[in-house]
Amino acid sequence: METTNDKGLALVETYYKDYGCQARAMKKAGKRAMGYISAVAPVEIINAAGFTPVRIKGDPNEAVTKAYSSMETLVCPFLLNAFDLALKGKYDYLDGIVIPHTCDSVSRTYEVWKRNFPLPYYHFLNVPHLDGAPSLAFFTQILKTFIKSLEQFTGNGISEKNLAHAVLAYNELRQAMRDLYDLRKPDQPLISGIEMIKLLVAVKALPVDESAALVRQVTEEVKGRTISSPQKPLRIMLVGDQIDDTGLIEIIEKTGAQVVMDDVSVGSKLYYADIETTSDPVYGIAEYYLEKVSLPTFYRDRGGSYDENLELRFGHLKRFISEFNVDAVILLVYKNCDPYGFEVPATISYIESLGKPVFYVEDEYSSSSSSRLKTRIEAFLEMFTQERR
């Protein structure tokens, strides 16, 4: 790929390699930053309270050396790695951390974080795991409690106007991201999977306005690219949770295949629906996270049959496979991740029912397993390529 202007992509590279550098610099200038875990933390409320939301991430290239003294070993390896980074000072610029109740690993380590990584503010967000009117009413009240907590911490009120402004700002980011995703649809995608994951990670530690501007800048840059190879790559969709490192995608794309779509929690799960701009922005935010962010920790039972519930849970995968002309799917689940692990059989059977092969791999959040992973993925892609000939 060739481009005449890579300023936006150069910024992405900087923000990806030195994750949180912008929030750290803003902290030194008197601004505030709030860390959060998982895709269901309402960044709109954090933004409206005057913080830059910073999603907690790990680093698979960093060996865990400190976290074992405080956190059990049979826990989500991502969570263990991220906690280890916090103990090593990676997130010392944060004013606080918000931890939603997503899975047992996250909820049971709340006190571990609070005790061993002391910050001025901690908040546990009690997210329901069922959809429907009672859950929505409950979660709306939970978010209002969260707002009061932030108001008490900062000493400043959070107005509906500020919340509505934050909702619009994040909706603009979502639209900008969808526009960029569209450039992966052609036979020769204009942005690689490696570049895309770096951008998806980079914006998780930037103010929302900067994030949207960066996404639009990258979009304009890659639109100007010329594709030199006439050969259509094997088109892969990546499915999983917090895949926030390029390692796996580098393995895939070095074979000549290309990741053209994802269903991961730092990616499309957050960008393919907007928050409704209602008269009650808190209700709109609650509805979005409870009913539009598709995670295995939510059980949706609105269908009249098992097959209808499968469509509710995985129907977006069918749409992605069709719109992005996906050839095969790679499903990555981290060890000890029960929510994703429990639905692996249903995920595989649903995707295979669409006529697409799935390569499932359970792995650790560590680059130490990359050689083993590389061999397996290369074998899968080579076998699939030969079958297509």
mmCIF file of C-alpha atoms in Angstrom:
data_model
loop_
_atom_site.group_PDB
_atom_site.id
_atom_site.type_symbol
_atom_site.label_atom_id
_atom_site.label_comp_id
_atom_site.label_asym_id
_atom_site.label_seq_id
_atom_site.Cartn_x
_atom_site.Cartn_y
_atom_site.Cartn_z
ATOM 1 C CA MET A 1 0.000 0.000 0.000
ATOM 2 C CA GLU A 2 1.185 3.526 -0.756
ATOM 3 C CA THR A 3 -0.030 6.784 0.629
ATOM 4 C CA THR A 4 1.040 10.384 0.207
ATOM 5 C CA ASN A 5 0.316 11.531 3.745
ATOM 6 C CA ASP A 6 0.712 9.385 6.807
ATOM 7 C CA LYS A 7 0.508 12.024 9.530
ATOM 8 C CA GLY A 8 -2.591 10.509 11.097
ATOM 9 C CA LEU A 9 -1.155 6.998 10.934
ATOM 10 C CA ALA A 10 2.094 8.304 12.419
ATOM 11 C CA LEU A 11 0.116 9.707 15.335
ATOM 12 C CA VAL A 12 -1.668 6.380 15.693
ATOM 13 C CA GLU A 13 1.700 4.649 15.894
ATOM 14 C CA THR A 14 2.835 7.042 18.628
ATOM 15 C CA TYR A 15 -0.345 6.669 20.666
ATOM 16 C CA TYR A 16 -0.315 2.899 20.253
ATOM 17 C CA LYS A 17 3.315 2.410 21.265
ATOM 18 C CA ASP A 18 3.118 4.839 24.175
ATOM 19 C CA TYR A 19 -0.418 4.086 25.249
ATOM 20 C CA GLY A 20 -1.849 6.794 27.512
ATOM 21 C CA CYS A 21 0.854 9.344 26.642
ATOM 22 C CA GLN A 22 -1.698 12.007 25.742
ATOM 23 C CA ALA A 23 -3.709 11.499 28.929
ATOM 24 C CA ARG A 24 -0.474 11.557 30.945
ATOM 25 C CA ALA A 25 0.547 14.841 29.321
ATOM 26 C CA MET A 26 -2.899 16.307 29.928
ATOM 27 C CA LYS A 27 -2.640 15.248 33.570
ATOM 28 C CA LYS A 28 0.556 17.260 33.913
ATOM 29 C CA ALA A 29 -1.328 20.223 32.438
ATOM 30 C CA GLY A 30 -4.001 19.973 35.117
ATOM 31 C CA LYS A 31 -6.543 17.758 33.338
ATOM 32 C CA ARG A 32 -7.951 14.572 34.817
ATOM 33 C CA ALA A 33 -8.073 11.005 33.566
ATOM 34 C CA MET A 34 -10.324 8.129 34.651
ATOM 35 C CA GLY A 35 -9.429 4.521 33.942
ATOM 36 C CA TYR A 36 -12.053 1.901 33.205
ATOM 37 C CA ILE A 37 -12.237 -1.803 32.453
ATOM 38 C CA SER A 38 -14.307 -3.503 29.739
ATOM 39 C CA ALA A 39 -16.594 -2.339 26.959
ATOM 40 C CA VAL A 40 -19.595 -1.556 29.160
ATOM 41 C CA ALA A 41 -18.133 1.305 31.172
ATOM 42 C CA PRO A 42 -20.177 4.377 30.151
ATOM 43 C CA VAL A 43 -17.452 6.654 28.809
ATOM 44 C CA GLU A 44 -20.062 9.306 28.028
ATOM 45 C CA ILE A 45 -20.684 9.855 31.754
ATOM 46 C CA ILE A 46 -16.951 9.862 32.532
ATOM 47 C CA ASN A 47 -16.464 12.443 29.791
ATOM 48 C CA ALA A 48 -19.356 14.595 31.030
ATOM 49 C CA ALA A 49 -17.739 14.622 34.491
ATOM 50 C CA GLY A 50 -14.642 16.261 33.001
ATOM 51 C CA PHE A 51 -12.316 13.241 32.736
ATOM 52 C CA THR A 52 -10.529 11.736 29.782
ATOM 53 C CA PRO A 53 -11.642 8.087 29.840
ATOM 54 C CA VAL A 54 -8.695 5.692 29.541
ATOM 55 C CA ARG A 55 -9.464 2.064 28.900
ATOM 56 C CA ILE A 56 -7.214 -0.214 30.921
ATOM 57 C CA LYS A 57 -5.213 -2.497 28.638
ATOM 58 C CA GLY A 58 -2.422 -4.950 29.114
ATOM 59 C CA ASP A 59 0.733 -5.725 27.184
ATOM 60 C CA PRO A 60 1.200 -9.332 26.019
ATOM 61 C CA ASN A 61 4.907 -8.642 25.558
ATOM 62 C CA GLU A 62 5.291 -7.790 29.251
ATOM 63 C CA ALA A 63 5.866 -10.742 31.584
ATOM 64 C CA VAL A 64 3.685 -10.781 34.693
ATOM 65 C CA THR A 65 6.015 -10.413 37.677
ATOM 66 C CA LYS A 66 4.196 -8.440 40.378
ATOM 67 C CA ALA A 67 0.507 -9.300 40.113
ATOM 68 C CA TYR A 68 0.845 -12.878 41.396
ATOM 69 C CA SER A 69 1.465 -11.609 44.916
ATOM 70 C CA SER A 70 -2.026 -10.055 45.061
ATOM 71 C CA MET A 71 -4.225 -11.737 42.468
ATOM 72 C CA GLU A 72 -5.097 -15.403 42.076
ATOM 73 C CA THR A 73 -3.537 -17.204 39.132
ATOM 74 C CA LEU A 74 -6.748 -18.808 37.811
ATOM 75 C CA VAL A 75 -8.107 -15.507 36.635
ATOM 76 C CA CYS A 76 -8.511 -13.850 33.247
ATOM 77 C CA PRO A 77 -4.945 -13.565 31.876
ATOM 78 C CA PHE A 78 -5.731 -10.170 30.375
ATOM 79 C CA LEU A 79 -6.908 -8.873 33.729
ATOM 80 C CA LEU A 80 -3.831 -10.287 35.469
ATOM 81 C CA ASN A 81 -1.526 -8.670 32.916
ATOM 82 C CA ALA A 82 -3.275 -5.281 33.122
ATOM 83 C CA PHE A 83 -3.146 -5.342 36.923
ATOM 84 C CA ASP A 84 0.558 -6.163 36.725
ATOM 85 C CA LEU A 85 1.119 -3.091 34.530
ATOM 86 C CA ALA A 86 -0.758 -0.951 37.036
ATOM 87 C CA LEU A 87 1.477 -2.187 39.863
ATOM 88 C CA LYS A 88 4.503 -1.284 37.710
ATOM 89 C CA GLY A 89 3.308 2.315 37.375
ATOM 90 C CA LYS A 90 1.822 2.213 33.884
ATOM 91 C CA TYR A 91 -1.360 3.929 35.055
ATOM 92 C CA ASP A 92 -0.016 6.174 37.794
ATOM 93 C CA TYR A 93 -1.514 9.238 36.108
ATOM 94 C CA LEU A 94 -5.103 8.095 36.650
ATOM 95 C CA ASP A 95 -7.405 9.828 39.136
ATOM 96 C CA GLY A 96 -9.529 6.738 39.545
ATOM 97 C CA ILE A 97 -10.850 3.539 38.019
ATOM 98 C CA VAL A 98 -14.374 2.390 37.144
ATOM 99 C CA ILE A 99 -14.930 -1.376 37.162
ATOM 100 C CA PRO A 100 -18.228 -2.711 35.778
ATOM 101 C CA HIS A 101 -19.649 -6.067 36.769
ATOM 102 C CA THR A 102 -19.119 -7.962 33.547
ATOM 103 C CA CYS A 103 -17.683 -11.365 34.466
ATOM 104 C CA ASP A 104 -16.692 -12.978 37.773
ATOM 105 C CA SER A 105 -13.004 -12.282 37.184
ATOM 106 C CA VAL A 106 -13.605 -8.565 36.840
ATOM 107 C CA SER A 107 -16.056 -8.215 39.711
ATOM 108 C CA ARG A 108 -14.078 -10.354 42.175
ATOM 109 C CA THR A 109 -10.877 -8.434 41.592
ATOM 110 C CA TYR A 110 -12.418 -5.033 42.318
ATOM 111 C CA GLU A 111 -11.196 -5.089 45.924
ATOM 112 C CA VAL A 112 -7.796 -6.364 44.783
ATOM 113 C CA TRP A 113 -7.388 -3.344 42.533
ATOM 114 C CA LYS A 114 -8.650 -0.973 45.192
ATOM 115 C CA ARG A 115 -6.391 -2.305 47.946
ATOM 116 C CA ASN A 116 -3.180 -2.781 45.980
ATOM 117 C CA PHE A 117 -3.379 0.076 43.491
ATOM 118 C CA PRO A 118 -4.746 2.940 45.601
ATOM 119 C CA LEU A 119 -6.220 5.868 43.701
ATOM 120 C CA PRO A 120 -8.407 8.752 44.898
ATOM 121 C CA TYR A 121 -11.535 7.277 43.304
ATOM 122 C CA TYR A 122 -12.917 3.780 42.677
ATOM 123 C CA HIS A 123 -16.408 2.820 41.578
ATOM 124 C CA PHE A 124 -17.989 -0.575 41.007
ATOM 125 C CA LEU A 125 -20.759 -0.471 38.426
ATOM 126 C CA ASN A 126 -23.427 -3.103 38.948
ATOM 127 C CA VAL A 127 -24.333 -4.014 35.369
ATOM 128 C CA PRO A 128 -27.294 -6.430 35.006
ATOM 129 C CA HIS A 129 -26.863 -9.495 32.823
ATOM 130 C CA LEU A 130 -30.393 -9.679 31.439
ATOM 131 C CA ASP A 131 -32.084 -7.288 29.065
ATOM 132 C CA GLY A 132 -35.728 -6.185 29.245
ATOM 133 C CA ALA A 133 -37.601 -3.367 30.960
ATOM 134 C CA PRO A 134 -36.775 -4.248 34.619
ATOM 135 C CA SER A 135 -33.049 -4.509 33.856
ATOM 136 C CA LEU A 136 -33.133 -1.262 31.910
ATOM 137 C CA ALA A 137 -34.873 0.572 34.749
ATOM 138 C CA PHE A 138 -32.395 -0.913 37.236
ATOM 139 C CA PHE A 139 -29.342 0.008 35.151
ATOM 140 C CA THR A 140 -30.633 3.553 34.618
ATOM 141 C CA GLN A 141 -30.726 3.995 38.391
ATOM 142 C CA ILE A 142 -27.254 2.443 38.718
ATOM 143 C CA LEU A 143 -25.922 5.013 36.251
ATOM 144 C CA LYS A 144 -27.576 7.831 38.193
ATOM 145 C CA THR A 145 -25.827 6.559 41.325
ATOM 146 C CA PHE A 146 -22.567 6.566 39.380
ATOM 147 C CA ILE A 147 -23.211 10.174 38.344
ATOM 148 C CA LYS A 148 -23.806 11.202 41.960
ATOM 149 C CA SER A 149 -20.610 9.465 42.969
ATOM 150 C CA LEU A 150 -18.617 11.391 40.379
ATOM 151 C CA GLU A 151 -20.291 14.649 41.408
ATOM 152 C CA GLN A 152 -19.290 14.048 45.016
ATOM 153 C CA PHE A 153 -15.737 13.231 43.995
ATOM 154 C CA THR A 154 -15.248 16.261 41.744
ATOM 155 C CA GLY A 155 -17.454 18.706 43.614
ATOM 156 C CA ASN A 156 -19.119 19.617 40.317
ATOM 157 C CA GLY A 157 -22.552 18.792 38.977
ATOM 158 C CA ILE A 158 -23.064 16.800 35.783
ATOM 159 C CA SER A 159 -25.886 18.425 33.838
ATOM 160 C CA GLU A 160 -28.146 16.754 31.290
ATOM 161 C CA LYS A 161 -26.729 19.204 28.776
ATOM 162 C CA ASN A 162 -23.197 17.922 29.414
ATOM 163 C CA LEU A 163 -24.399 14.334 29.144
ATOM 164 C CA ALA A 164 -26.239 15.058 25.890
ATOM 165 C CA HIS A 165 -23.121 16.747 24.497
ATOM 166 C CA ALA A 166 -21.005 13.701 25.422
ATOM 167 C CA VAL A 167 -23.518 11.362 23.776
ATOM 168 C CA LEU A 168 -23.354 13.358 20.541
ATOM 169 C CA ALA A 169 -19.541 13.441 20.637
ATOM 170 C CA TYR A 170 -19.292 9.665 21.030
ATOM 171 C CA ASN A 171 -21.940 9.092 18.370
ATOM 172 C CA GLU A 172 -19.811 11.186 16.020
ATOM 173 C CA LEU A 173 -16.819 9.010 16.854
ATOM 174 C CA ARG A 174 -18.892 5.896 16.155
ATOM 175 C CA GLN A 175 -19.975 7.253 12.763
ATOM 176 C CA ALA A 176 -16.391 8.202 11.883
ATOM 177 C CA MET A 177 -15.240 4.713 12.828
ATOM 178 C CA ARG A 178 -17.980 3.066 10.723
ATOM 179 C CA ASP A 179 -16.934 5.193 7.754
ATOM 180 C CA LEU A 180 -13.380 3.916 8.171
ATOM 181 C CA TYR A 181 -14.567 0.312 8.529
ATOM 182 C CA ASP A 182 -16.304 0.737 5.153
ATOM 183 C CA LEU A 183 -12.892 1.144 3.531
ATOM 184 C CA ARG A 184 -12.152 -2.480 4.433
ATOM 185 C CA LYS A 185 -15.018 -3.736 2.270
ATOM 186 C CA PRO A 186 -13.380 -3.540 -1.217
ATOM 187 C CA ASP A 187 -11.552 -6.574 -2.633
ATOM 188 C CA GLN A 188 -8.349 -4.721 -1.774
ATOM 189 C CA PRO A 189 -9.004 -3.135 1.645
ATOM 190 C CA LEU A 190 -7.518 0.331 2.000
ATOM 191 C CA ILE A 191 -6.385 -0.172 5.581
ATOM 192 C CA SER A 192 -4.706 -3.248 7.000
ATOM 193 C CA GLY A 193 -5.867 -5.123 10.053
ATOM 194 C CA ILE A 194 -2.655 -4.169 11.869
ATOM 195 C CA GLU A 195 -3.215 -0.464 11.238
ATOM 196 C CA MET A 196 -6.857 -0.784 12.256
ATOM 197 C CA ILE A 197 -6.187 -2.458 15.604
ATOM 198 C CA LYS A 198 -3.546 0.153 16.419
ATOM 199 C CA LEU A 199 -6.083 2.898 15.774
ATOM 200 C CA LEU A 200 -8.800 1.120 17.758
ATOM 201 C CA VAL A 201 -6.427 0.890 20.716
ATOM 202 C CA ALA A 202 -4.978 4.390 20.372
ATOM 203 C CA VAL A 203 -8.349 6.148 20.614
ATOM 204 C CA LYS A 204 -9.143 4.392 23.905
ATOM 205 C CA ALA A 205 -6.829 6.806 25.735
ATOM 206 C CA LEU A 206 -7.681 10.052 23.930
ATOM 207 C CA PRO A 207 -10.344 12.703 24.498
ATOM 208 C CA VAL A 208 -13.333 11.873 22.325
ATOM 209 C CA ASP A 209 -12.987 14.922 20.067
ATOM 210 C CA GLU A 210 -9.342 14.068 19.368
ATOM 211 C CA SER A 211 -10.328 10.475 18.709
ATOM 212 C CA ALA A 212 -12.941 11.417 16.111
ATOM 213 C CA ALA A 213 -10.560 13.876 14.435
ATOM 214 C CA LEU A 214 -7.820 11.223 14.303
ATOM 215 C CA VAL A 215 -10.164 8.639 12.780
ATOM 216 C CA ARG A 216 -11.328 11.099 10.125
ATOM 217 C CA GLN A 217 -7.712 12.051 9.361
ATOM 218 C CA VAL A 218 -6.715 8.415 8.916
ATOM 219 C CA THR A 219 -9.777 7.853 6.727
ATOM 220 C CA GLU A 220 -8.760 10.642 4.381
ATOM 221 C CA GLU A 221 -5.183 9.356 4.277
ATOM 222 C CA VAL A 222 -6.031 5.802 3.337
ATOM 223 C CA LYS A 223 -8.583 6.936 0.729
ATOM 224 C CA GLY A 224 -5.600 8.272 -1.211
ATOM 225 C CA ARG A 225 -3.853 4.937 -1.325
ATOM 226 C CA THR A 226 -3.139 2.997 -4.472
ATOM 227 C CA ILE A 227 -3.106 -0.783 -4.234
ATOM 228 C CA SER A 228 -0.213 -2.324 -6.115
ATOM 229 C CA SER A 229 -1.168 -6.015 -5.755
ATOM 230 C CA PRO A 230 -3.905 -7.345 -8.074
ATOM 231 C CA GLN A 231 -4.282 -10.491 -5.967
ATOM 232 C CA LYS A 232 -7.311 -10.566 -3.689
ATOM 233 C CA PRO A 233 -6.275 -11.534 -0.160
ATOM 234 C CA LEU A 234 -7.975 -14.173 1.925
ATOM 235 C CA ARG A 235 -10.448 -12.155 3.995
ATOM 236 C CA ILE A 236 -10.556 -12.896 7.726
ATOM 237 C CA MET A 237 -12.892 -11.780 10.501
ATOM 238 C CA LEU A 238 -11.459 -11.820 14.017
ATOM 239 C CA VAL A 239 -13.835 -12.624 16.904
ATOM 240 C CA GLY A 240 -12.971 -12.337 20.587
ATOM 241 C CA ASP A 241 -12.900 -10.035 23.566
ATOM 242 C CA GLN A 242 -10.136 -7.582 24.463
ATOM 243 C CA ILE A 243 -7.684 -8.153 21.619
ATOM 244 C CA ASP A 244 -5.647 -4.980 22.029
ATOM 245 C CA ASP A 245 -2.320 -6.008 20.538
ATOM 246 C CA THR A 246 -1.122 -6.527 16.972
ATOM 247 C CA GLY A 247 0.526 -9.915 17.625
ATOM 248 C CA LEU A 248 -2.260 -12.179 16.379
ATOM 249 C CA ILE A 249 -3.091 -9.976 13.392
ATOM 250 C CA GLU A 250 0.569 -9.817 12.387
ATOM 251 C CA ILE A 251 0.625 -13.626 12.291
ATOM 252 C CA ILE A 252 -2.473 -13.649 10.065
ATOM 253 C CA GLU A 253 -1.418 -10.882 7.697
ATOM 254 C CA LYS A 254 2.138 -12.155 7.227
ATOM 255 C CA THR A 255 0.572 -15.156 5.471
ATOM 256 C CA GLY A 256 -0.927 -12.809 2.854
ATOM 257 C CA ALA A 257 -4.419 -12.968 4.358
ATOM 258 C CA GLN A 258 -6.001 -9.784 5.681
ATOM 259 C CA VAL A 259 -8.206 -9.078 8.667
ATOM 260 C CA VAL A 260 -11.089 -7.130 7.120
ATOM 261 C CA MET A 261 -13.542 -7.139 10.023
ATOM 262 C CA ASP A 262 -13.664 -7.802 13.730
ATOM 263 C CA ASP A 263 -16.131 -8.554 16.462
ATOM 264 C CA VAL A 264 -13.938 -7.655 19.426
ATOM 265 C CA SER A 265 -14.618 -5.477 22.432
ATOM 266 C CA VAL A 266 -12.173 -2.724 21.478
ATOM 267 C CA GLY A 267 -13.552 -2.709 17.942
ATOM 268 C CA SER A 268 -16.854 -3.057 16.152
ATOM 269 C CA LYS A 269 -18.777 -4.082 19.274
ATOM 270 C CA LEU A 270 -18.569 -0.419 20.327
ATOM 271 C CA TYR A 271 -19.123 1.298 17.003
ATOM 272 C CA TYR A 272 -21.982 -0.356 15.098
ATOM 273 C CA ALA A 273 -24.844 1.241 17.014
ATOM 274 C CA ASP A 274 -25.467 4.752 18.312
ATOM 275 C CA ILE A 275 -26.956 6.013 21.536
ATOM 276 C CA GLU A 276 -30.464 7.348 20.972
ATOM 277 C CA THR A 277 -30.623 11.075 21.639
ATOM 278 C CA THR A 278 -33.549 10.996 24.061
ATOM 279 C CA SER A 279 -34.824 13.629 26.484
ATOM 280 C CA ASP A 280 -33.256 11.523 29.246
ATOM 281 C CA PRO A 281 -29.629 10.944 28.197
ATOM 282 C CA VAL A 282 -29.009 8.593 31.126
ATOM 283 C CA TYR A 283 -31.774 6.295 29.879
ATOM 284 C CA GLY A 284 -30.301 6.403 26.380
ATOM 285 C CA ILE A 285 -26.846 5.504 27.706
ATOM 286 C CA ALA A 286 -28.272 2.636 29.774
ATOM 287 C CA GLU A 287 -30.201 1.297 26.773
ATOM 288 C CA TYR A 288 -27.096 1.405 24.586
ATOM 289 C CA TYR A 289 -24.813 -0.544 26.913
ATOM 290 C CA LEU A 290 -27.485 -3.008 27.967
ATOM 291 C CA GLU A 291 -29.072 -3.756 24.608
ATOM 292 C CA LYS A 292 -26.687 -2.687 21.828
ATOM 293 C CA VAL A 293 -23.231 -3.745 22.993
ATOM 294 C CA SER A 294 -23.082 -7.444 22.204
ATOM 295 C CA LEU A 295 -21.150 -9.325 24.883
ATOM 296 C CA PRO A 296 -21.547 -12.918 26.131
ATOM 297 C CA THR A 297 -22.122 -11.597 29.652
ATOM 298 C CA PHE A 298 -25.593 -10.441 28.555
ATOM 299 C CA TYR A 299 -28.369 -13.003 28.159
ATOM 300 C CA ARG A 300 -31.052 -11.935 25.722
ATOM 301 C CA ASP A 301 -34.147 -14.103 25.702
ATOM 302 C CA ARG A 302 -36.520 -12.165 23.498
ATOM 303 C CA GLY A 303 -36.741 -14.769 20.766
ATOM 304 C CA GLY A 304 -39.516 -17.337 20.674
ATOM 305 C CA SER A 305 -37.135 -20.237 20.081
ATOM 306 C CA TYR A 306 -33.491 -21.249 20.482
ATOM 307 C CA ASP A 307 -32.782 -20.385 16.852
ATOM 308 C CA GLU A 308 -34.367 -16.955 17.231
ATOM 309 C CA ASN A 309 -32.244 -16.294 20.315
ATOM 310 C CA LEU A 310 -29.162 -17.342 18.338
ATOM 311 C CA GLU A 311 -30.083 -14.742 15.737
ATOM 312 C CA LEU A 312 -30.412 -12.133 18.475
ATOM 313 C CA ARG A 313 -26.975 -13.040 19.816
ATOM 314 C CA PHE A 314 -25.054 -13.640 16.578
ATOM 315 C CA GLY A 315 -27.112 -12.061 13.808
ATOM 316 C CA HIS A 316 -24.641 -9.190 13.521
ATOM 317 C CA LEU A 317 -21.925 -11.720 12.593
ATOM 318 C CA LYS A 318 -24.018 -12.810 9.606
ATOM 319 C CA ARG A 319 -24.295 -9.187 8.502
ATOM 320 C CA PHE A 320 -20.546 -8.585 8.920
ATOM 321 C CA ILE A 321 -19.650 -11.753 7.004
ATOM 322 C CA SER A 322 -21.887 -10.697 4.134
ATOM 323 C CA GLU A 323 -21.016 -6.987 4.001
ATOM 324 C CA PHE A 324 -17.255 -7.522 4.362
ATOM 325 C CA ASN A 325 -17.199 -10.613 2.153
ATOM 326 C CA VAL A 326 -15.454 -12.649 4.853
ATOM 327 C CA ASP A 327 -13.858 -15.949 3.782
ATOM 328 C CA ALA A 328 -13.057 -17.397 7.219
ATOM 329 C CA VAL A 329 -13.309 -16.557 10.909
ATOM 330 C CA ILE A 330 -10.688 -16.813 13.645
ATOM 331 C CA LEU A 331 -12.176 -17.049 17.140
ATOM 332 C CA LEU A 332 -9.788 -16.296 20.001
ATOM 333 C CA VAL A 333 -10.775 -16.913 23.612
ATOM 334 C CA TYR A 334 -8.455 -16.297 26.533
ATOM 335 C CA LYS A 335 -7.891 -19.053 29.075
ATOM 336 C CA ASN A 336 -10.188 -18.956 32.108
ATOM 337 C CA CYS A 337 -12.670 -16.740 30.237
ATOM 338 C CA ASP A 338 -15.937 -18.461 31.103
ATOM 339 C CA PRO A 339 -18.381 -16.083 29.326
ATOM 340 C CA TYR A 340 -16.704 -16.451 25.934
ATOM 341 C CA GLY A 341 -15.725 -20.064 26.578
ATOM 342 C CA PHE A 342 -19.282 -21.183 27.344
ATOM 343 C CA GLU A 343 -20.616 -19.912 24.025
ATOM 344 C CA VAL A 344 -17.812 -21.226 21.811
ATOM 345 C CA PRO A 345 -19.895 -24.216 20.529
ATOM 346 C CA ALA A 346 -22.844 -21.959 19.658
ATOM 347 C CA THR A 347 -20.575 -19.395 18.011
ATOM 348 C CA ILE A 348 -18.820 -21.983 15.859
ATOM 349 C CA SER A 349 -21.998 -23.785 14.829
ATOM 350 C CA TYR A 350 -23.703 -20.494 13.933
ATOM 351 C CA ILE A 351 -20.820 -19.303 11.742
ATOM 352 C CA GLU A 352 -20.384 -22.733 10.119
ATOM 353 C CA SER A 353 -24.117 -22.744 9.332
ATOM 354 C CA LEU A 354 -23.351 -19.707 7.161
ATOM 355 C CA GLY A 355 -20.867 -21.799 5.170
ATOM 356 C CA LYS A 356 -17.772 -20.190 6.638
ATOM 357 C CA PRO A 357 -14.942 -22.096 8.361
ATOM 358 C CA VAL A 358 -13.950 -21.169 11.894
ATOM 359 C CA PHE A 359 -10.557 -21.604 13.498
ATOM 360 C CA TYR A 360 -10.967 -21.621 17.267
ATOM 361 C CA VAL A 361 -8.012 -21.085 19.534
ATOM 362 C CA GLU A 362 -7.811 -20.738 23.294
ATOM 363 C CA ASP A 363 -4.723 -18.828 24.265
ATOM 364 C CA GLU A 364 -3.028 -16.840 26.967
ATOM 365 C CA TYR A 365 -2.662 -13.088 26.939
ATOM 366 C CA SER A 366 1.059 -13.459 26.330
ATOM 367 C CA SER A 367 3.457 -13.292 23.417
ATOM 368 C CA SER A 368 5.205 -16.351 24.869
ATOM 369 C CA SER A 369 2.690 -18.531 23.025
ATOM 370 C CA SER A 370 3.002 -16.721 19.693
ATOM 371 C CA SER A 371 5.193 -19.397 18.033
ATOM 372 C CA ARG A 372 2.661 -22.114 18.805
ATOM 373 C CA LEU A 373 -0.163 -19.876 17.658
ATOM 374 C CA LYS A 374 1.696 -18.972 14.469
ATOM 375 C CA THR A 375 2.109 -22.615 13.463
ATOM 376 C CA ARG A 376 -1.554 -23.416 14.009
ATOM 377 C CA ILE A 377 -2.915 -20.355 12.207
ATOM 378 C CA GLU A 378 -0.568 -20.769 9.256
ATOM 379 C CA ALA A 379 -1.675 -24.387 8.937
ATOM 380 C CA PHE A 380 -5.363 -23.404 9.019
ATOM 381 C CA LEU A 381 -4.968 -20.659 6.429
ATOM 382 C CA GLU A 382 -2.827 -22.835 4.152
ATOM 383 C CA MET A 383 -5.345 -25.676 4.333
ATOM 384 C CA PHE A 384 -8.202 -23.297 3.609
ATOM 385 C CA THR A 385 -6.343 -21.713 0.696
ATOM 386 C CA GLN A 386 -5.673 -25.121 -0.863
ATOM 387 C CA GLU A 387 -9.325 -26.109 -0.502
ATOM 388 C CA ARG A 388 -10.368 -22.991 -2.412
ATOM 389 C CA ARG A 389 -8.139 -23.779 -5.393
#
